[in-house]
Amino acid sequence: MSDDFKVIPPTTKVLCPERGEGWTLTGITGINEHTSVMFNGVRYTIPAKIIVEELLPNYLSQNSTTE
C-alpha cells in the first residue's frame, strides 16, 4: 500500500462476496481505522484496510465498463 493514502468519502459503495453491496457510513482518512459499513440495513464495523484492499476493488471491478 502506498504512503500516499487517498481519502475515501462517506457513502462510497463497496461489494462483499458474503453480504452483497453496501456503502460506507463514515469516511476513511487512514488505513488503520475501523469504518462503519451498511449491508442490507445492518451496520458492520470493518477495518479500513479490508475496505480499501478488497471491498472497494470488488465493487469497482463489478461495475466497470469494458469498451
C-alpha positions as protocol buffer text, in pm:
chain_id: "A"
residue {
  index: 1
  type: MET
  ca { x: 0 y: 0 z: 0 }
}
residue {
  index: 2
  type: SER
  ca { x: 130 y: 341 z: -92 }
}
residue {
  index: 3
  type: ASP
  ca { x: 221 y: 601 z: 169 }
}
residue {
  index: 4
  type: ASP
  ca { x: 4 y: 833 z: -39 }
}
residue {
  index: 5
  type: PHE
  ca { x: -335 y: 736 z: 107 }
}
residue {
  index: 6
  type: LYS
  ca { x: -639 y: 872 z: -75 }
}
residue {
  index: 7
  type: VAL
  ca { x: -931 y: 974 z: 148 }
}
residue {
  index: 8
  type: ILE
  ca { x: -1246 y: 765 z: 92 }
}
residue {
  index: 9
  type: PRO
  ca { x: -1564 y: 974 z: 142 }
}
residue {
  index: 10
  type: PRO
  ca { x: -1881 y: 861 z: 324 }
}
residue {
  index: 11
  type: THR
  ca { x: -2144 y: 681 z: 113 }
}
residue {
  index: 12
  type: THR
  ca { x: -1880 y: 510 z: -102 }
}
residue {
  index: 13
  type: LYS
  ca { x: -2024 y: 187 z: -242 }
}
residue {
  index: 14
  type: VAL
  ca { x: -1847 y: -142 z: -172 }
}
residue {
  index: 15
  type: LEU
  ca { x: -1911 y: -508 z: -251 }
}
residue {
  index: 16
  type: CYS
  ca { x: -1871 y: -801 z: -12 }
}
residue {
  index: 17
  type: PRO
  ca { x: -1899 y: -1157 z: -150 }
}
residue {
  index: 18
  type: GLU
  ca { x: -2088 y: -1270 z: 164 }
}
residue {
  index: 19
  type: ARG
  ca { x: -2305 y: -965 z: 236 }
}
residue {
  index: 20
  type: GLY
  ca { x: -2358 y: -811 z: -108 }
}
residue {
  index: 21
  type: GLU
  ca { x: -2345 y: -443 z: -198 }
}
residue {
  index: 22
  type: GLY
  ca { x: -2307 y: -189 z: 80 }
}
residue {
  index: 23
  type: TRP
  ca { x: -2188 y: 163 z: 148 }
}
residue {
  index: 24
  type: THR
  ca { x: -1964 y: 336 z: 398 }
}
residue {
  index: 25
  type: LEU
  ca { x: -2136 y: 536 z: 671 }
}
residue {
  index: 26
  type: THR
  ca { x: -1819 y: 727 z: 756 }
}
residue {
  index: 27
  type: GLY
  ca { x: -1523 y: 842 z: 553 }
}
residue {
  index: 28
  type: ILE
  ca { x: -1182 y: 677 z: 569 }
}
residue {
  index: 29
  type: THR
  ca { x: -882 y: 900 z: 632 }
}
residue {
  index: 30
  type: GLY
  ca { x: -628 y: 637 z: 735 }
}
residue {
  index: 31
  type: ILE
  ca { x: -563 y: 271 z: 659 }
}
residue {
  index: 32
  type: ASN
  ca { x: -551 y: 175 z: 1030 }
}
residue {
  index: 33
  type: GLU
  ca { x: -904 y: 296 z: 1109 }
}
residue {
  index: 34
  type: HIS
  ca { x: -1222 y: 96 z: 1151 }
}
residue {
  index: 35
  type: THR
  ca { x: -1518 y: 215 z: 946 }
}
residue {
  index: 36
  type: SER
  ca { x: -1892 y: 157 z: 962 }
}
residue {
  index: 37
  type: VAL
  ca { x: -2043 y: -5 z: 654 }
}
residue {
  index: 38
  type: MET
  ca { x: -2414 y: -73 z: 593 }
}
residue {
  index: 39
  type: PHE
  ca { x: -2513 y: -402 z: 426 }
}
residue {
  index: 40
  type: ASN
  ca { x: -2886 y: -478 z: 385 }
}
residue {
  index: 41
  type: GLY
  ca { x: -2984 y: -247 z: 671 }
}
residue {
  index: 42
  type: VAL
  ca { x: -2726 y: -390 z: 913 }
}
residue {
  index: 43
  type: ARG
  ca { x: -2428 y: -184 z: 1029 }
}
residue {
  index: 44
  type: TYR
  ca { x: -2088 y: -354 z: 1045 }
}
residue {
  index: 45
  type: THR
  ca { x: -1757 y: -214 z: 1171 }
}
residue {
  index: 46
  type: ILE
  ca { x: -1482 y: -322 z: 934 }
}
residue {
  index: 47
  type: PRO
  ca { x: -1109 y: -240 z: 921 }
}
residue {
  index: 48
  type: ALA
  ca { x: -1034 y: 26 z: 660 }
}
residue {
  index: 49
  type: LYS
  ca { x: -761 y: -195 z: 515 }
}
residue {
  index: 50
  type: ILE
  ca { x: -1020 y: -460 z: 415 }
}
residue {
  index: 51
  type: ILE
  ca { x: -1246 y: -195 z: 262 }
}
residue {
  index: 52
  type: VAL
  ca { x: -965 y: -33 z: 62 }
}
residue {
  index: 53
  type: GLU
  ca { x: -790 y: -354 z: -46 }
}
residue {
  index: 54
  type: GLU
  ca { x: -1089 y: -587 z: -101 }
}
residue {
  index: 55
  type: LEU
  ca { x: -1442 y: -446 z: -84 }
}
residue {
  index: 56
  type: LEU
  ca { x: -1392 y: -127 z: -286 }
}
residue {
  index: 57
  type: PRO
  ca { x: -1197 y: -303 z: -567 }
}
residue {
  index: 58
  type: ASN
  ca { x: -1470 y: -573 z: -576 }
}
residue {
  index: 59
  type: TYR
  ca { x: -1734 y: -305 z: -636 }
}
residue {
  index: 60
  type: LEU
  ca { x: -1525 y: -119 z: -893 }
}
residue {
  index: 61
  type: SER
  ca { x: -1443 y: -435 z: -1091 }
}
residue {
  index: 62
  type: GLN
  ca { x: -1806 y: -547 z: -1095 }
}
residue {
  index: 63
  type: ASN
  ca { x: -1927 y: -207 z: -1214 }
}
residue {
  index: 64
  type: SER
  ca { x: -1651 y: -118 z: -1460 }
}
residue {
  index: 65
  type: THR
  ca { x: -1744 y: -87 z: -1824 }
}
residue {
  index: 66
  type: THR
  ca { x: -1539 y: -253 z: -2091 }
}
residue {
  index: 67
  type: GLU
  ca { x: -1501 y: -51 z: -2406 }
}
